[in-house]
CSV table of C-alpha atoms in Angstrom, one decimal:
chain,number,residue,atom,x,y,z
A,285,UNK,CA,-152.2,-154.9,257.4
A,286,UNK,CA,-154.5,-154.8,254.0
A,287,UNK,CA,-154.1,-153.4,251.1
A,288,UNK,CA,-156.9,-150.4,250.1
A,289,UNK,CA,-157.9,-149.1,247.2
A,290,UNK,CA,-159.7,-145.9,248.2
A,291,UNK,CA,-161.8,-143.9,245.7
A,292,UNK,CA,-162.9,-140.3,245.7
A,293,UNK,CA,-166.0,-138.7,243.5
A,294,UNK,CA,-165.5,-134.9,242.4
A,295,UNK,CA,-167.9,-134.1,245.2
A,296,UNK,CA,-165.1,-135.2,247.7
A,297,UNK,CA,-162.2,-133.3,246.0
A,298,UNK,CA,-164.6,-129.8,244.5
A,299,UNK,CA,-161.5,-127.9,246.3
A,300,UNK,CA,-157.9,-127.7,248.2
A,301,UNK,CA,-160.0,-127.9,251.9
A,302,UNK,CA,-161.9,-131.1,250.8
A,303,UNK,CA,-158.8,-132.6,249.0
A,304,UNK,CA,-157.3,-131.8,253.0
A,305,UNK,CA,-160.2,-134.2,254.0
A,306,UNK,CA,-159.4,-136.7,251.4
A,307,UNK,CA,-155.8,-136.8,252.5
A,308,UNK,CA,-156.7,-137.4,256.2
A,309,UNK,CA,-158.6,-140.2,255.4
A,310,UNK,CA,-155.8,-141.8,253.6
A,311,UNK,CA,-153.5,-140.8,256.0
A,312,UNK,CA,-155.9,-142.8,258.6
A,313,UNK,CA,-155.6,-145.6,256.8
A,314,UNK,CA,-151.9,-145.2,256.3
A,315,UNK,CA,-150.5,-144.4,259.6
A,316,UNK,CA,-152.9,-148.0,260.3
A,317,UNK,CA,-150.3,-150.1,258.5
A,318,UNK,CA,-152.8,-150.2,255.0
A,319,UNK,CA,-151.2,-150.2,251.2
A,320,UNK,CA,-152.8,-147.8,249.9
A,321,UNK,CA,-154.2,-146.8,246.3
A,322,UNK,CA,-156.0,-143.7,245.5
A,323,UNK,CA,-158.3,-143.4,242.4
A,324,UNK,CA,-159.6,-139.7,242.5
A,325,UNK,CA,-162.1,-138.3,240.1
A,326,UNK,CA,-161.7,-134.7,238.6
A,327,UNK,CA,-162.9,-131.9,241.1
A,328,UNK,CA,-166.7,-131.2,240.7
A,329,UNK,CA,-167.6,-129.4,237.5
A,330,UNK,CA,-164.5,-129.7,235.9
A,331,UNK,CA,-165.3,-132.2,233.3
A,332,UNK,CA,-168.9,-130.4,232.3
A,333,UNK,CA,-166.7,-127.4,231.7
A,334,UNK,CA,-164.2,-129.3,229.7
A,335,UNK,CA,-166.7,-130.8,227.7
A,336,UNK,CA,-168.2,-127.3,227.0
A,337,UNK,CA,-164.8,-125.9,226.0
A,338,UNK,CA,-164.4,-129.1,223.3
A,339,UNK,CA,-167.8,-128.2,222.4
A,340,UNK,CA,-167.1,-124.3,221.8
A,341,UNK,CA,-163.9,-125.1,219.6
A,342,UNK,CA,-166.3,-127.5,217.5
A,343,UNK,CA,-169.2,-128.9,218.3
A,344,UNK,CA,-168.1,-132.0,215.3
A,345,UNK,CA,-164.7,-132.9,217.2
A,346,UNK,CA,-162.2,-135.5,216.9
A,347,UNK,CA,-163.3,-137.8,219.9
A,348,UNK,CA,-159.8,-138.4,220.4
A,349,UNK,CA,-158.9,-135.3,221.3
A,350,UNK,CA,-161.8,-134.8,222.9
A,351,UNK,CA,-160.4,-137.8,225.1
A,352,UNK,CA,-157.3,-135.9,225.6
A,353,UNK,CA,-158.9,-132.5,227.2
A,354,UNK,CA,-161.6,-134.5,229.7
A,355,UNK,CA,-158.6,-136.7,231.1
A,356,UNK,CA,-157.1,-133.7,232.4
A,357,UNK,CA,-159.4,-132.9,235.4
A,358,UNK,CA,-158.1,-136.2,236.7
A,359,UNK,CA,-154.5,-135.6,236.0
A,360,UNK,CA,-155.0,-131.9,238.2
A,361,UNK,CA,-156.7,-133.2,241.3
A,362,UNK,CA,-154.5,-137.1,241.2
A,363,UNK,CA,-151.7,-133.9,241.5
A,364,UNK,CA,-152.8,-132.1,243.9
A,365,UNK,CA,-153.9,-134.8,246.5
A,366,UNK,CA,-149.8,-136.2,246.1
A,367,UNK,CA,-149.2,-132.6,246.5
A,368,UNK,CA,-151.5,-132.8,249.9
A,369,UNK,CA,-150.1,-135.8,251.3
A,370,UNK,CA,-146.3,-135.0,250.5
A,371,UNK,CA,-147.1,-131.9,252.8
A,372,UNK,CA,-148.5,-134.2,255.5
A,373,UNK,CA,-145.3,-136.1,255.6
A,374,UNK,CA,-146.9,-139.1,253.7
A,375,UNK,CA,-144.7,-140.7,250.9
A,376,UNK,CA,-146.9,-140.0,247.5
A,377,UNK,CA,-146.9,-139.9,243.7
A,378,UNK,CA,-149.7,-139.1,241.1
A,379,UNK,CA,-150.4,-141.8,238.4
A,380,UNK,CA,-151.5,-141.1,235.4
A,381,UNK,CA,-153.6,-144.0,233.4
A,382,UNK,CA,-150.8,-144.1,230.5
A,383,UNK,CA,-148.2,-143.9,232.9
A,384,UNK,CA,-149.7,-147.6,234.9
A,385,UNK,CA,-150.8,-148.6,232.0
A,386,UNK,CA,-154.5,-148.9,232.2
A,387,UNK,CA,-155.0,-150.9,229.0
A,388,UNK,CA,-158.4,-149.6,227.1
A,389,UNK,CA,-160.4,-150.3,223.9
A,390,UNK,CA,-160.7,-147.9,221.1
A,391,UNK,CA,-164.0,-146.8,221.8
A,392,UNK,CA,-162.9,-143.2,222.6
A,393,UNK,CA,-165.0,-141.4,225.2
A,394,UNK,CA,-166.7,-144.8,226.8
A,395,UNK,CA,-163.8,-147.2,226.5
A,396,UNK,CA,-164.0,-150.4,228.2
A,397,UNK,CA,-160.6,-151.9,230.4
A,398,UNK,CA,-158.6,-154.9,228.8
A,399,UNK,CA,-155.9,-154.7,231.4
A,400,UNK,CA,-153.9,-153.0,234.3
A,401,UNK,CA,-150.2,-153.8,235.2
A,402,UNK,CA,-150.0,-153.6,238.5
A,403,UNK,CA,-146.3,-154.0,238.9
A,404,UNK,CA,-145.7,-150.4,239.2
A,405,UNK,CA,-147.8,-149.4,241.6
A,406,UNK,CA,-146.8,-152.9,243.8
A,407,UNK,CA,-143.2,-151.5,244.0
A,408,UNK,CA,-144.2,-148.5,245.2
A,409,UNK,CA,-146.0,-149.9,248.1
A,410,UNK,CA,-142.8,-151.9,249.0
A,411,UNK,CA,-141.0,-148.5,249.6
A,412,UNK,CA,-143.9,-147.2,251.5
A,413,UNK,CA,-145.2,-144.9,248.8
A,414,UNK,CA,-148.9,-144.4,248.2
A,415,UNK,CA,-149.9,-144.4,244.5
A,416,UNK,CA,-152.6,-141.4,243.8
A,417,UNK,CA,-154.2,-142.6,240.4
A,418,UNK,CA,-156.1,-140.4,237.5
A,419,UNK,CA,-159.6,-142.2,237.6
A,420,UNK,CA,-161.8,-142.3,234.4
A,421,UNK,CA,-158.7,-142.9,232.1
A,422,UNK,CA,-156.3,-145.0,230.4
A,423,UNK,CA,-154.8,-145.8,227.1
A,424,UNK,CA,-155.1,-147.7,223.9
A,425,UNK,CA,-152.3,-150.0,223.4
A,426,UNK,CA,-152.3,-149.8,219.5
A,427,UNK,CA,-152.6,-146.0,219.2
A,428,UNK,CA,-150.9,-144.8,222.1
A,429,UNK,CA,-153.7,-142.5,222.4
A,430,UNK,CA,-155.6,-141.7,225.9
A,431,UNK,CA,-158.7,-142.9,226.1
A,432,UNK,CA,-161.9,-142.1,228.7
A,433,UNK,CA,-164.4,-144.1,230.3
A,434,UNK,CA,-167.4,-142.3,230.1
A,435,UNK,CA,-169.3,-140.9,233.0
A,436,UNK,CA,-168.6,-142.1,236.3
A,437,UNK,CA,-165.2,-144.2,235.2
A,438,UNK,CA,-163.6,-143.5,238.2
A,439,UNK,CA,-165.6,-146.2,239.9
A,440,UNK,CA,-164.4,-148.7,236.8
A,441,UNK,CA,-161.0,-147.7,237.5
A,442,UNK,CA,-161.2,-148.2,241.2
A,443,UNK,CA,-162.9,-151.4,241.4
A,444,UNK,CA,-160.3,-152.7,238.0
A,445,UNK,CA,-157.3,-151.7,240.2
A,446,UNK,CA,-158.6,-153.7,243.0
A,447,UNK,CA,-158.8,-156.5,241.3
A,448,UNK,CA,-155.0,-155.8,239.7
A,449,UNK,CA,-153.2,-155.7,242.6
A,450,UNK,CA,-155.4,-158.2,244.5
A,451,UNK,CA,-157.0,-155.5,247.1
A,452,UNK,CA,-158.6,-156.9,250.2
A,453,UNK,CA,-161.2,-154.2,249.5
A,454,UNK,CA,-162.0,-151.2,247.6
A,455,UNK,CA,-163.5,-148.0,249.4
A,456,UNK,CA,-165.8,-146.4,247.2
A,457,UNK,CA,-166.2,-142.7,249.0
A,458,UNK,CA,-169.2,-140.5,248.4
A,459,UNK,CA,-171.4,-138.1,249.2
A,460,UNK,CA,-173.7,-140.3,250.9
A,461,UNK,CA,-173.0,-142.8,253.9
A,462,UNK,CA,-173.9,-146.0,251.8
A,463,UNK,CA,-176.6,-147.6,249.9
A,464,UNK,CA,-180.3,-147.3,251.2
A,465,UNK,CA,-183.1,-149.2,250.5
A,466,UNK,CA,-184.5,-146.5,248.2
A,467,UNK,CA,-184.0,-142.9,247.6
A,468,UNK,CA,-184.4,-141.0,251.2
A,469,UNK,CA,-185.1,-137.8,249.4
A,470,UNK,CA,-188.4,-139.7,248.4
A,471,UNK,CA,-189.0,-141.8,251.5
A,472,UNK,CA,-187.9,-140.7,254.6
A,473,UNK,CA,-188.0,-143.8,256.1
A,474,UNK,CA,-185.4,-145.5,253.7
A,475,UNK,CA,-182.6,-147.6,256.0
A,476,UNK,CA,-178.8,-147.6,255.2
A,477,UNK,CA,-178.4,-151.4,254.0
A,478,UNK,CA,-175.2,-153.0,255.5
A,479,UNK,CA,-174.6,-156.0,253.0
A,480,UNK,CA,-175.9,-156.2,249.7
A,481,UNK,CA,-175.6,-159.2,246.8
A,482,UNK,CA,-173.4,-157.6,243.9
A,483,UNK,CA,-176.7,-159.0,241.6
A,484,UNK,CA,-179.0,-157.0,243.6
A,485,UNK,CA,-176.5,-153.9,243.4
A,486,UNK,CA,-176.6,-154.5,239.6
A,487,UNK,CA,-180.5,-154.2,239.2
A,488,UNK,CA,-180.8,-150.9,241.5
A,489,UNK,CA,-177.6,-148.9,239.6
A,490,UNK,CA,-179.1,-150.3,236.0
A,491,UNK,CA,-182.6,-149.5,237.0
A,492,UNK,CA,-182.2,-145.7,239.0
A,493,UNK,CA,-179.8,-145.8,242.0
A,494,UNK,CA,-177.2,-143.2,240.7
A,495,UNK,CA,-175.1,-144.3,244.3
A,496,UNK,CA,-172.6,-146.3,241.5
A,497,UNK,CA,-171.7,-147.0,237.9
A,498,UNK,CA,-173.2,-150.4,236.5
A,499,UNK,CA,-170.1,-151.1,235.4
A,500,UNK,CA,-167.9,-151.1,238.5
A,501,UNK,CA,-170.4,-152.8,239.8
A,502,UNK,CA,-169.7,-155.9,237.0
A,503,UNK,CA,-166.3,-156.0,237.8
A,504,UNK,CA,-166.5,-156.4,241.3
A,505,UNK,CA,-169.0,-159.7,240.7
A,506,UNK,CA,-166.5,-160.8,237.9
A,507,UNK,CA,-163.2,-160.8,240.1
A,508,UNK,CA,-165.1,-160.8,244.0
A,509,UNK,CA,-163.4,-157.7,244.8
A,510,UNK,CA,-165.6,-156.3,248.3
A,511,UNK,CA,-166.5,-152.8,247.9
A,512,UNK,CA,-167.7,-150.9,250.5
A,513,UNK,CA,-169.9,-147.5,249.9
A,514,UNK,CA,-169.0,-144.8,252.6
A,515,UNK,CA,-169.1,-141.3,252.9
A,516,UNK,CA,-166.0,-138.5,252.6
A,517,UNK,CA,-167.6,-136.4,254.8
A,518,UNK,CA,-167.4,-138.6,257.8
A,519,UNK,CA,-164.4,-137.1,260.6
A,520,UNK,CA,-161.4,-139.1,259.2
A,521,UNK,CA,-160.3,-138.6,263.5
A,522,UNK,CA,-163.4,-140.9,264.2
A,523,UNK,CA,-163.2,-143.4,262.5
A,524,UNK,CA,-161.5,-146.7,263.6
A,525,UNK,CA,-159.2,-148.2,260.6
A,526,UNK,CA,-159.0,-151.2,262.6
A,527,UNK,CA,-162.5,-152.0,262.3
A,528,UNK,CA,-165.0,-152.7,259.5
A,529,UNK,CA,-165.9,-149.4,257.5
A,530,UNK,CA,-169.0,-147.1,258.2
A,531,UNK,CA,-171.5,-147.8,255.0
A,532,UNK,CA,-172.6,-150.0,252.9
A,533,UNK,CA,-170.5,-153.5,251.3
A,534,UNK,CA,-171.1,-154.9,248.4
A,535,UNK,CA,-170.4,-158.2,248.2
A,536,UNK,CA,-170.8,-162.1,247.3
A,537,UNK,CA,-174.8,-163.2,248.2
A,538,UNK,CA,-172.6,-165.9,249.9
A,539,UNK,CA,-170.6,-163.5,252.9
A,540,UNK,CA,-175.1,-162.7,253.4
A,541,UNK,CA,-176.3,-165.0,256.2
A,542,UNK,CA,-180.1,-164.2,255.9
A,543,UNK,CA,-181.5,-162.3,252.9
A,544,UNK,CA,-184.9,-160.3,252.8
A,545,UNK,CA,-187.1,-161.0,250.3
A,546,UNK,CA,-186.9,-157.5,249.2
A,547,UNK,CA,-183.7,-155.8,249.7
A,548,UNK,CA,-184.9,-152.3,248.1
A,549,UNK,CA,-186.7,-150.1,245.2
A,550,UNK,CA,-185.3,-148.4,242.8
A,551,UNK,CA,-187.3,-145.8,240.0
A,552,UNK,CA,-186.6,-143.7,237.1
A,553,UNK,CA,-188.3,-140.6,236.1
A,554,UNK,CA,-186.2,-140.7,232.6
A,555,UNK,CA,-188.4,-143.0,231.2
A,556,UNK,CA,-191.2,-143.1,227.8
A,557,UNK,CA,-193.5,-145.5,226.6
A,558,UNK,CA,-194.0,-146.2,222.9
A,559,UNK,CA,-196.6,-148.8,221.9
A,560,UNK,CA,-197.4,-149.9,218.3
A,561,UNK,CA,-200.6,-150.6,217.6
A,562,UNK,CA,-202.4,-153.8,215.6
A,563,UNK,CA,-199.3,-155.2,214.4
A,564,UNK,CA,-199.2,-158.2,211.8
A,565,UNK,CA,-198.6,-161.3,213.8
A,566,UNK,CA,-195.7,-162.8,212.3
A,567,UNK,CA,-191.8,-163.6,212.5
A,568,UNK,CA,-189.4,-161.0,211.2
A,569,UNK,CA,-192.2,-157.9,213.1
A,570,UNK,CA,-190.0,-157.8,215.9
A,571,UNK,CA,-186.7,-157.2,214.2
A,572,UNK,CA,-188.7,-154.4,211.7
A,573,UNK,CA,-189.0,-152.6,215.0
A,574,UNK,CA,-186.1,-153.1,217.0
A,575,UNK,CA,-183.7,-153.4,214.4
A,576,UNK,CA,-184.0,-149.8,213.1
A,577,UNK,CA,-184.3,-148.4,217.1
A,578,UNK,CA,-180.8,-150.3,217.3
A,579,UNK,CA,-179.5,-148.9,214.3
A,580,UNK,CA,-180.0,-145.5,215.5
A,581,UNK,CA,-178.3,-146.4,219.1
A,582,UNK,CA,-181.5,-146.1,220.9
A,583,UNK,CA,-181.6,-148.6,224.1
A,584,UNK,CA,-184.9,-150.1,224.4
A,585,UNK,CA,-185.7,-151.1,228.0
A,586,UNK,CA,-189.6,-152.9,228.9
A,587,UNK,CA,-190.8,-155.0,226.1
A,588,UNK,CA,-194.4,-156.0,226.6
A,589,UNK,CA,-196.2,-158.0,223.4
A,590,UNK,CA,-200.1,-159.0,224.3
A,591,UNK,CA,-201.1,-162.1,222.9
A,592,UNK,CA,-203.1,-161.9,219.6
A,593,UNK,CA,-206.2,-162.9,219.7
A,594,UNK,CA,-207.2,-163.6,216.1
A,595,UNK,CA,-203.6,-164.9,215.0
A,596,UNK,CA,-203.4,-161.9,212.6
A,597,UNK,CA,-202.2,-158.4,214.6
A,598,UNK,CA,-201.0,-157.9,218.1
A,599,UNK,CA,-200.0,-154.9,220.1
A,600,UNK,CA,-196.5,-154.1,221.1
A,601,UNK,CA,-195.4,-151.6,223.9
A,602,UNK,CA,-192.0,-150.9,225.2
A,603,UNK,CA,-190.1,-148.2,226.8
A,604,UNK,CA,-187.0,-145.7,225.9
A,605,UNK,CA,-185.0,-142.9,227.6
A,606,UNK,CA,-186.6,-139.8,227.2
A,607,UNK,CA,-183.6,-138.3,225.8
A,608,UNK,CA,-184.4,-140.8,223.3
A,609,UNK,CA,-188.2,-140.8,223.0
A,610,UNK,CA,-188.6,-138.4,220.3
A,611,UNK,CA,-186.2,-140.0,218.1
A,612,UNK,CA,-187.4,-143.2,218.4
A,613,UNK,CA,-191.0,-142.1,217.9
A,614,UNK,CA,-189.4,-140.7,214.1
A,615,UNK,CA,-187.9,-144.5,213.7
A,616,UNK,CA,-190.5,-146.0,214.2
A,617,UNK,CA,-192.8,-143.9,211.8
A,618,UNK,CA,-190.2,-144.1,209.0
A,619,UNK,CA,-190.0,-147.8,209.3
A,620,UNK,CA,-194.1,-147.9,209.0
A,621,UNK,CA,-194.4,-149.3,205.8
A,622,UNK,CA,-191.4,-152.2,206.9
A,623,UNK,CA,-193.6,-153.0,209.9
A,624,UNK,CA,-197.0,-152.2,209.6
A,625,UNK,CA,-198.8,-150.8,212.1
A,626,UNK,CA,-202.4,-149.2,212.9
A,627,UNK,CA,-201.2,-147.0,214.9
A,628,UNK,CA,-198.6,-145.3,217.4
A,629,UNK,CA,-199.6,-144.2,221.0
A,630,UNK,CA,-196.9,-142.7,223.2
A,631,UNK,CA,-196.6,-141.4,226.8
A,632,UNK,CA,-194.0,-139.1,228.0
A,633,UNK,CA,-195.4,-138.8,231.5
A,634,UNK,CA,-194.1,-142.4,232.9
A,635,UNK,CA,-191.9,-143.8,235.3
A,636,UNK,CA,-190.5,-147.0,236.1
A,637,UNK,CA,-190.6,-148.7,239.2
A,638,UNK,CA,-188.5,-151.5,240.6
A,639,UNK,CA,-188.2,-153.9,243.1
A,640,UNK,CA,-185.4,-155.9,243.4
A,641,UNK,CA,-184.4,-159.2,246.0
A,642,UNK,CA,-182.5,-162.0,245.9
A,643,UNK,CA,-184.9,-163.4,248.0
A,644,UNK,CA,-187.5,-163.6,245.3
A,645,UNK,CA,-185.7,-166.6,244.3
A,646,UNK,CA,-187.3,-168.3,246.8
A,647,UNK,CA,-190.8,-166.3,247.7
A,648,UNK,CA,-194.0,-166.6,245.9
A,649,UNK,CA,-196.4,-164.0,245.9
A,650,UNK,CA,-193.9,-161.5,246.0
A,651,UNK,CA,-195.1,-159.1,242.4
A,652,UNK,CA,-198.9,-160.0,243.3
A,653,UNK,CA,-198.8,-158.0,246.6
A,654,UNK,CA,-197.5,-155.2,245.4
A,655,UNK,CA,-200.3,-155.4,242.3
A,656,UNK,CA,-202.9,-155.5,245.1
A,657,UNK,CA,-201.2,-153.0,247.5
A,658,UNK,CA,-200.8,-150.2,244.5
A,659,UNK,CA,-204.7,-150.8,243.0
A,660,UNK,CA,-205.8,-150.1,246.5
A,661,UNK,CA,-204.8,-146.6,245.9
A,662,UNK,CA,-205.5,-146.1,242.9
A,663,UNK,CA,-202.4,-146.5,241.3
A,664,UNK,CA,-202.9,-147.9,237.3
A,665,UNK,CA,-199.8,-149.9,236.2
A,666,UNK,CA,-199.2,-149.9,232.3
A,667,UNK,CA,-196.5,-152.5,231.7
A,668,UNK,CA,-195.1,-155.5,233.3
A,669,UNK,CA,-191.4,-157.0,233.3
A,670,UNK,CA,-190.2,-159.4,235.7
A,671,UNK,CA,-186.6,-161.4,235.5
A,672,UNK,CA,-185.4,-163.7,238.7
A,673,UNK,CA,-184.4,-161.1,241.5
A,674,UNK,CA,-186.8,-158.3,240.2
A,675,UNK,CA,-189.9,-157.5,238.8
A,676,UNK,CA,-190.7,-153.9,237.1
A,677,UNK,CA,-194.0,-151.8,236.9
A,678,UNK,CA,-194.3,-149.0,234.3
A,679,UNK,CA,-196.9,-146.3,236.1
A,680,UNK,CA,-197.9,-142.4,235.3
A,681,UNK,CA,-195.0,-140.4,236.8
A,682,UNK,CA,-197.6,-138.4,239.1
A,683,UNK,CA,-198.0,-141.9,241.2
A,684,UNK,CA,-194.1,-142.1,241.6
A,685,UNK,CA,-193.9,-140.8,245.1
A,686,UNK,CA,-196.7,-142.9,246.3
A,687,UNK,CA,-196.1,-146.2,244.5
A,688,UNK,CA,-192.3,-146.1,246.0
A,689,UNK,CA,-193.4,-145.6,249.7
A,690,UNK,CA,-196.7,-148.0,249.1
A,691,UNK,CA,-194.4,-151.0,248.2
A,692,UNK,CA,-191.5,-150.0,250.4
A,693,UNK,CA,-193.8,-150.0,253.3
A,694,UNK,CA,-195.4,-153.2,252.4
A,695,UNK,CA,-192.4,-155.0,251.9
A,696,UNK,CA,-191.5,-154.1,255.4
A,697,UNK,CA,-188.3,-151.7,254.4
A,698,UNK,CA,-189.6,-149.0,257.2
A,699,UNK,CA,-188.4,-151.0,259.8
A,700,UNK,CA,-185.1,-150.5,261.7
């Protein structure tokens, strides 16, 4: 017998037939001997059209109570699946975050976990009860007030509970079978990985891989909780409880007998480039520039500074968002005089490119293939960042398609 935490994505609950689905599954896992926890998210949709009804009664709200509407999708769907399972004969209640507690910060609409009491949901599973949680929620301690986790939460809150009650795994259920070595949509030859390091997982959900939230992902290397990536679209009938889970786990690099050098690519279209021209060549330039970006809440990502030649100016490039490039373009002009600069050159048309490995660690050679492999055809790269499992190339968006199936041939990802 183990004890499950099982989370669901709107995707996997958008209506009462695929909330059926979702019940099977637990009821798999159930009828197998499994305690079992359920985080669900709010059906698909729900939350945009939350968020737009907040929006319509004032587009300056109270994030508070802006907290208070957006939590609801999850308390209607945690609801309805108790609803589902209760009709299948399975012993259920819903949980609300308040109601556990789920323990948050203040910061209303992207609050951060401080705690979970388990306890509750521990007695339930004595008496043979399966707890159905609200994902995406929980409450300030001080206030009393609900408070939200910010887009894709429910993976927080499933991979938090885990590590609450001391799960011997969390299932993290999508709308794809796992985690591939890149985007399929881009390369048709991407594979399904079956183990990857919780580092490497990091890099490719910080740096493009929207398969889960980076900060679930944190969690589970903080507290070693195993997470496996699966799909809810898989016959619940067909698969085996008993047996290790179709998809993708997550784990410790230690649980990885052999690692490749390169275990996959990510990219990002979302991506600008900003470089500041003949810049004076001395301390205190670099805070000019990135304090008032900060300032302004504007994440700065590559940060490339050439060497100066003379001693006196240097050239400085990084990138943004490009939610965010045209508001860090006015920053940076407004804090001219503060830093003092030549000129400004931008580029809107750029993507980043990333490949990421635990195996680097111990590979040399790695980043200068791929240099070679991507000037061959004719693919310029503009910036350079590199840390110890990844390296990063900033290229003009129209070589995306090419640069990603270049390197992810070369590094031999094609192969079954």
């Amino acid at each position: 017998m183990a004890r499950l935490v099982m989370k669901f994505g709107g995707s996997s609950v958008a209506d009462i037939d695929r909330i059926r689905n979702v019940a099977r599954h637990v009821k798999r896992e159930v009828d197998a001997g499994h305690e079992v926890a359920v985080v669900v998210s709010a059906m698909a949709g729900a939350t945009n059209k939350l968020v737009e009804l907040c929006r319509a009664a004032s587009v300056l709200h109270d994030q508070r109570e802006y907290d208070a509407v957006v939590a609801s999708g999850e308390q209607v769907t945690s609801g309805l699946l108790a609803i589902t399972l209760q009709a299948m004969g399975i012993a259920a209640r819903s949980w609300q975050g308040w109601q556990i507690p789920v323990t948050t910060s203040d910061q209303h609409g992207s609050a951060r976990i401080l705690g979970i009491e388990g306890g509750p949901l521990l007695d339930g599973f004595e008496a043979g009860q399966v707890a159905v949680v609200a994902g995406f929620q929980g409450i300030h301690a001080e206030s009393g007030r609900i408070a939200t986790l910010g887009r894709g939460g429910s993976d927080t809150s499933a991979v938090a509970l885990a590590a609450a009650i001391k799960a011997d795994r969390c299932d993290i259920y999508t709308d794809v079978d796992g985690v591939y070595t890149t985007d399929p949509r881009l390369v048709p030859k991407a594979r399904r990985l079956d183990k990857i390091a919780f580092e490497e997982m990091l890099e490719m959900a910080s740096l493009g891989a929207k398969v889960m939230q980076v900060r679930s992902i944190e969690l589970g290397m903080i507290h070693n909780v195993r997470i496996f990536v699966r799909s809810s679209f898989d016959k619940p009938e067909d698969i085996d409880p008993h047996r290790p889970p179709p998809g993708t786990l997550i784990c410790d690099e230690t649980e990885i007998m052999e690692h490749e050098v390169v275990t996959g690519i990510a990219f990002s279209r979302d991506e600008a480039q900003i470089s500041i021209r003949s810049v004076e060549d001395k301390p205190g330039v670099a805070a000019a520039i990135f304090g008032p970006l900060s300032d302004a809440n504007i994440n700065v990502d590559m940060i490339v500074q050439n060497v100066s030649a003379d001693g006196k100016t240097t050239d400085l490039t990084f990138t943004v968002t490009a939610a965010d490039f045209e508001r860090a373009k006015d920053t940076i002009e407004k804090a001219r005089s503060a830093i003092g600069f030549a000129r400004l050159d931008t580029a809107a048309e750029v993507s980043k490119i990333s490949v990421i490995g635990v195996g680097m660690r111990s590979h040399a050679g790695v980043a200068a293939s791929a240099f070679r492999a991507l000037a061959d055809r004719g693919v310029n790269i503009r910036a350079i960042t590199t840390s110890e499992i990844k390296f990063s190339l900033l290229i003009d968006a129209a070589f995306t398609e090419l640069a990603v199936r270049t390197l992810h041939t070369l590094y031999g990802l094609d192969k079954a």
